[in-house]
Tab-separated table of C-alpha atoms in Angstrom:
chain	number	residue	atom	x	y	z
A	262	ASN	CA	-83.303	42.824	32.014
A	263	ALA	CA	-85.587	40.856	34.312
A	264	GLY	CA	-86.385	37.908	31.998
A	265	VAL	CA	-87.970	35.107	34.052
A	266	THR	CA	-88.209	35.856	37.749
A	267	GLN	CA	-88.928	33.175	40.335
A	268	THR	CA	-89.722	33.660	43.996
A	269	PRO	CA	-88.877	32.520	46.567
A	270	LYS	CA	-85.325	31.351	45.952
A	271	PHE	CA	-85.343	29.054	48.975
A	272	GLN	CA	-88.203	27.630	51.026
A	273	VAL	CA	-88.581	25.052	53.767
A	274	LEU	CA	-92.034	23.582	54.280
A	275	LYS	CA	-93.501	21.140	56.726
A	276	THR	CA	-95.318	18.106	55.388
A	277	GLY	CA	-98.931	19.011	54.652
A	278	GLN	CA	-98.365	22.733	54.241
A	279	SER	CA	-99.317	24.484	51.034
A	280	MET	CA	-97.463	27.186	49.213
A	281	THR	CA	-97.152	28.933	45.864
A	282	LEU	CA	-94.028	29.362	43.802
A	283	GLN	CA	-94.269	32.544	41.799
A	284	CYS	CA	-93.051	32.973	38.225
A	285	ALA	CA	-93.196	36.134	36.172
A	286	GLN	CA	-91.773	36.998	32.770
A	287	ASP	CA	-91.550	40.387	31.124
A	288	MET	CA	-90.894	39.244	27.553
A	289	ASN	CA	-94.543	38.878	26.492
A	290	HIS	CA	-94.028	35.143	25.975
A	291	GLU	CA	-97.061	32.979	25.369
A	292	TYR	CA	-95.521	29.664	26.393
A	293	MET	CA	-94.624	29.073	30.038
A	294	SER	CA	-93.805	25.908	31.906
A	295	TRP	CA	-92.666	24.487	35.212
A	296	TYR	CA	-89.998	21.799	35.612
A	297	ARG	CA	-88.521	20.071	38.601
A	298	GLN	CA	-84.919	18.942	38.691
A	299	ASP	CA	-83.842	16.050	40.877
A	300	PRO	CA	-80.429	14.353	41.108
A	301	GLY	CA	-80.155	11.569	38.576
A	302	MET	CA	-83.560	12.369	37.083
A	303	GLY	CA	-82.918	15.389	34.913
A	304	LEU	CA	-85.555	18.043	34.330
A	305	ARG	CA	-89.155	16.835	34.278
A	306	LEU	CA	-92.133	18.841	33.083
A	307	ILE	CA	-94.833	19.479	35.690
A	308	HIS	CA	-97.332	21.773	33.938
A	309	TYR	CA	-97.289	24.109	30.988
A	310	SER	CA	-99.371	26.862	29.438
A	311	VAL	CA	-99.619	28.015	25.839
A	312	GLY	CA	-101.352	31.254	26.730
A	313	ALA	CA	-103.482	33.070	29.263
A	314	GLY	CA	-106.350	30.898	30.421
A	315	ILE	CA	-104.857	27.675	29.030
A	316	THR	CA	-102.915	25.135	31.053
A	317	ASP	CA	-102.090	21.466	30.653
A	318	GLN	CA	-100.344	18.696	32.505
A	319	GLY	CA	-96.835	17.542	31.889
A	320	GLU	CA	-95.032	14.394	32.932
A	321	VAL	CA	-95.304	14.761	36.739
A	322	PRO	CA	-98.374	16.899	37.581
A	323	ASN	CA	-99.641	15.135	40.705
A	324	GLY	CA	-99.644	17.325	43.800
A	325	TYR	CA	-99.334	20.564	41.838
A	326	ASN	CA	-101.797	23.090	40.452
A	327	VAL	CA	-101.254	25.968	38.056
A	328	SER	CA	-103.250	28.829	36.633
A	329	ARG	CA	-102.538	31.424	33.954
A	330	SER	CA	-104.704	34.495	34.457
A	331	THR	CA	-102.250	36.825	32.717
A	332	THR	CA	-99.574	36.430	30.068
A	333	GLU	CA	-96.896	37.471	32.551
A	334	ASP	CA	-97.571	35.201	35.525
A	335	PHE	CA	-97.628	31.436	35.946
A	336	PRO	CA	-97.724	30.421	39.631
A	337	LEU	CA	-97.205	26.824	40.775
A	338	ARG	CA	-99.169	25.717	43.822
A	339	LEU	CA	-98.253	22.835	46.076
A	340	LEU	CA	-101.512	21.689	47.615
A	341	SER	CA	-100.233	19.566	50.503
A	342	ALA	CA	-96.457	19.365	50.527
A	343	ALA	CA	-94.786	15.962	50.757
A	344	PRO	CA	-91.097	15.097	51.239
A	345	SER	CA	-91.109	13.702	47.678
A	346	GLN	CA	-91.634	17.251	46.455
A	347	THR	CA	-88.254	18.318	47.784
A	348	SER	CA	-86.593	19.516	44.604
A	349	VAL	CA	-85.362	22.457	42.600
A	350	TYR	CA	-88.129	24.027	40.550
A	351	PHE	CA	-87.559	25.946	37.349
A	352	CYS	CA	-89.981	28.138	35.487
A	353	ALA	CA	-89.376	28.649	31.772
A	354	SER	CA	-90.903	30.750	29.031
A	355	SER	CA	-90.601	31.135	25.288
A	356	TYR	CA	-92.161	33.248	22.562
A	357	ASP	CA	-92.765	30.276	20.313
A	358	ARG	CA	-95.751	28.144	21.285
A	359	MET	CA	-94.042	25.119	19.796
A	360	ALA	CA	-91.679	23.968	22.514
A	361	GLY	CA	-88.189	23.353	21.242
A	362	ARG	CA	-88.399	25.632	18.227
A	363	GLY	CA	-87.323	28.894	19.749
A	364	ALA	CA	-85.232	30.195	22.556
A	365	ILE	CA	-86.442	29.069	25.950
A	366	TYR	CA	-85.550	31.141	28.966
A	367	PHE	CA	-85.299	29.627	32.426
A	368	GLY	CA	-85.563	31.318	35.774
A	369	GLU	CA	-82.838	30.886	38.366
A	370	GLY	CA	-84.726	28.196	40.249
A	371	SER	CA	-86.528	27.767	43.560
A	372	TRP	CA	-85.020	25.365	46.090
A	373	LEU	CA	-87.786	23.681	48.066
A	374	THR	CA	-87.255	21.381	51.033
A	375	VAL	CA	-90.186	19.561	52.617
A	376	VAL	CA	-89.518	18.180	56.096
B	936	THR	CA	-92.271	9.205	27.198
B	937	GLN	CA	-89.350	9.590	24.811
B	938	LEU	CA	-86.028	8.994	26.498
B	939	LEU	CA	-82.832	10.855	25.828
B	940	GLU	CA	-79.715	9.097	27.021
B	941	GLN	CA	-76.670	11.233	27.598
B	942	SER	CA	-73.126	9.954	27.848
B	943	PRO	CA	-70.867	10.142	29.609
B	944	GLN	CA	-72.567	11.107	32.856
B	945	PHE	CA	-69.362	12.602	34.227
B	946	LEU	CA	-66.264	13.826	32.450
B	947	SER	CA	-63.185	15.444	33.921
B	948	ILE	CA	-60.398	16.525	31.596
B	949	GLN	CA	-57.488	18.930	31.479
B	950	GLU	CA	-57.718	22.372	29.992
B	951	GLY	CA	-56.788	22.324	26.300
B	952	GLU	CA	-58.114	18.837	25.589
B	953	ASN	CA	-60.954	18.046	23.218
B	954	LEU	CA	-64.107	16.213	24.208
B	955	THR	CA	-67.379	14.937	22.835
B	956	VAL	CA	-70.615	14.265	24.672
B	957	TYR	CA	-73.515	12.357	23.220
B	958	CYS	CA	-77.284	12.417	23.326
B	959	ASN	CA	-79.085	9.353	21.973
B	960	SER	CA	-82.656	8.199	21.640
B	961	SER	CA	-84.705	5.521	19.947
B	962	SER	CA	-87.277	8.200	19.084
B	963	VAL	CA	-87.201	10.710	16.266
B	964	PHE	CA	-87.133	14.323	17.373
B	965	SER	CA	-88.267	17.275	15.304
B	966	SER	CA	-85.806	19.484	17.115
B	967	LEU	CA	-83.111	19.101	19.677
B	968	GLN	CA	-81.540	21.661	21.950
B	969	TRP	CA	-78.391	21.812	24.054
B	970	TYR	CA	-78.253	23.738	27.318
B	971	ARG	CA	-75.513	24.507	29.821
B	972	GLN	CA	-76.335	24.852	33.486
B	973	GLU	CA	-74.042	26.256	36.147
B	974	PRO	CA	-74.510	25.586	39.866
B	975	GLY	CA	-77.331	27.621	41.385
B	976	GLU	CA	-78.644	28.786	38.038
B	977	GLY	CA	-81.164	27.766	35.435
B	978	PRO	CA	-80.215	26.117	32.133
B	979	VAL	CA	-79.109	28.462	29.361
B	980	LEU	CA	-79.826	27.574	25.750
B	981	LEU	CA	-76.728	27.031	23.593
B	982	VAL	CA	-78.199	25.849	20.303
B	983	THR	CA	-81.244	24.407	18.546
B	984	VAL	CA	-80.893	21.936	15.681
B	985	VAL	CA	-83.859	20.967	13.541
B	986	THR	CA	-82.558	19.342	10.354
B	987	GLY	CA	-81.114	15.840	10.139
B	988	GLY	CA	-77.363	16.051	9.543
B	989	GLU	CA	-77.246	19.671	10.640
B	990	VAL	CA	-73.984	20.974	12.089
B	991	LYS	CA	-73.823	24.215	14.049
B	992	LYS	CA	-70.758	25.893	15.478
B	993	LEU	CA	-70.622	28.237	18.425
B	994	LYS	CA	-67.002	29.337	18.828
B	995	ARG	CA	-65.202	26.192	20.132
B	996	LEU	CA	-68.432	24.192	20.405
B	997	THR	CA	-69.695	22.079	17.497
B	998	PHE	CA	-73.164	20.564	17.596
B	999	GLN	CA	-74.379	17.863	15.262
B	1000	PHE	CA	-77.850	16.429	14.726
B	1001	GLY	CA	-77.908	12.871	13.447
B	1002	ASP	CA	-79.214	12.139	9.965
B	1003	ALA	CA	-82.140	10.190	11.409
B	1004	ARG	CA	-82.815	12.901	14.038
B	1005	LYS	CA	-82.443	10.380	16.849
B	1006	ASP	CA	-79.104	11.503	18.210
B	1007	SER	CA	-76.867	14.495	18.665
B	1008	SER	CA	-73.360	15.295	19.785
B	1009	LEU	CA	-71.552	18.233	21.291
B	1010	HIS	CA	-67.831	18.548	20.603
B	1011	ILE	CA	-65.673	21.055	22.479
B	1012	THR	CA	-62.274	21.929	21.088
B	1013	ALA	CA	-59.490	23.084	23.394
B	1014	ALA	CA	-61.638	23.039	26.518
B	1015	GLN	CA	-61.337	25.904	28.963
B	1016	THR	CA	-62.135	26.046	32.680
B	1017	GLY	CA	-65.095	28.269	31.823
B	1018	ASP	CA	-66.681	25.328	29.968
B	1019	THR	CA	-67.239	23.566	33.296
B	1020	GLY	CA	-70.913	22.873	33.905
B	1021	LEU	CA	-73.823	20.521	33.385
B	1022	TYR	CA	-74.661	20.010	29.712
B	1023	LEU	CA	-78.229	19.005	28.963
B	1024	CYS	CA	-79.798	17.909	25.727
B	1025	ALA	CA	-83.535	18.314	25.265
B	1026	GLY	CA	-85.800	17.320	22.438
B	1027	THR	CA	-89.311	17.651	21.220
B	1028	THR	CA	-91.221	15.379	18.929
B	1029	GLY	CA	-93.013	18.453	17.644
B	1030	GLY	CA	-96.612	18.964	16.722
B	1031	GLY	CA	-97.641	20.140	20.132
B	1032	ALA	CA	-96.651	22.320	23.021
B	1033	ASP	CA	-95.968	19.402	25.319
B	1034	GLY	CA	-92.691	20.666	26.625
B	1035	LEU	CA	-89.223	19.330	26.241
B	1036	THR	CA	-87.870	15.910	27.100
B	1037	PHE	CA	-84.547	16.363	28.862
B	1038	GLY	CA	-81.628	14.012	29.160
B	1039	LYS	CA	-80.069	13.594	32.600
B	1040	GLY	CA	-77.055	15.616	31.627
B	1041	THR	CA	-73.287	15.361	31.431
B	1042	HIS	CA	-71.329	16.870	34.301
B	1043	LEU	CA	-68.211	18.365	32.743
B	1044	ILE	CA	-65.212	19.521	34.776
B	1045	ILE	CA	-62.304	21.209	33.066
B	1046	GLN	CA	-59.245	21.219	35.272
B	1047	PRO	CA	-56.594	23.935	34.928
């Protein structure tokens, strides 16, 4: 049972570098999203997608890009990494397009440090 | 942005005790969810409540959604060490796929 798979698990970047966090789900879910979790801040929505070819911004989208070319994959791109992007990133998916109505499955997280 | 305030932030109790954690907002939510997160892992959904006044039970855990759909509580009876974790509430105002608004969480430690 793969569920939601995130890679890499850990990454250290230098300021200004770019990278992509990968997210894949094998449950044929339409709704996928990316959150970041910071101490004392809770989980904050970065970007989300309600289906292939459709993406939208969440609460904290600056510095991040997403695309949704397939139902299964929803990569998160950091364009020019900054120390403020040091965080734990979680990808989530659900069958129900209406967030909060159905079961939402989270990946195990990607720990990113920007130095 | 709708805020969800969770209290207490930290709670450490002995095994066997009862506890309640709260999730409050000034906004009305169409649904509210509770998650538990263990260190190094993603949040895992415990329950979804959608009706004002709704009460759901999951073994020793009782979840309640306020009548006005602005608040919720999680009550644990006879806590066990396995209940240790970060408990998060998350809500949606509904009507759109704009993601969940999360509270900052309650860090719960159950001591043997």
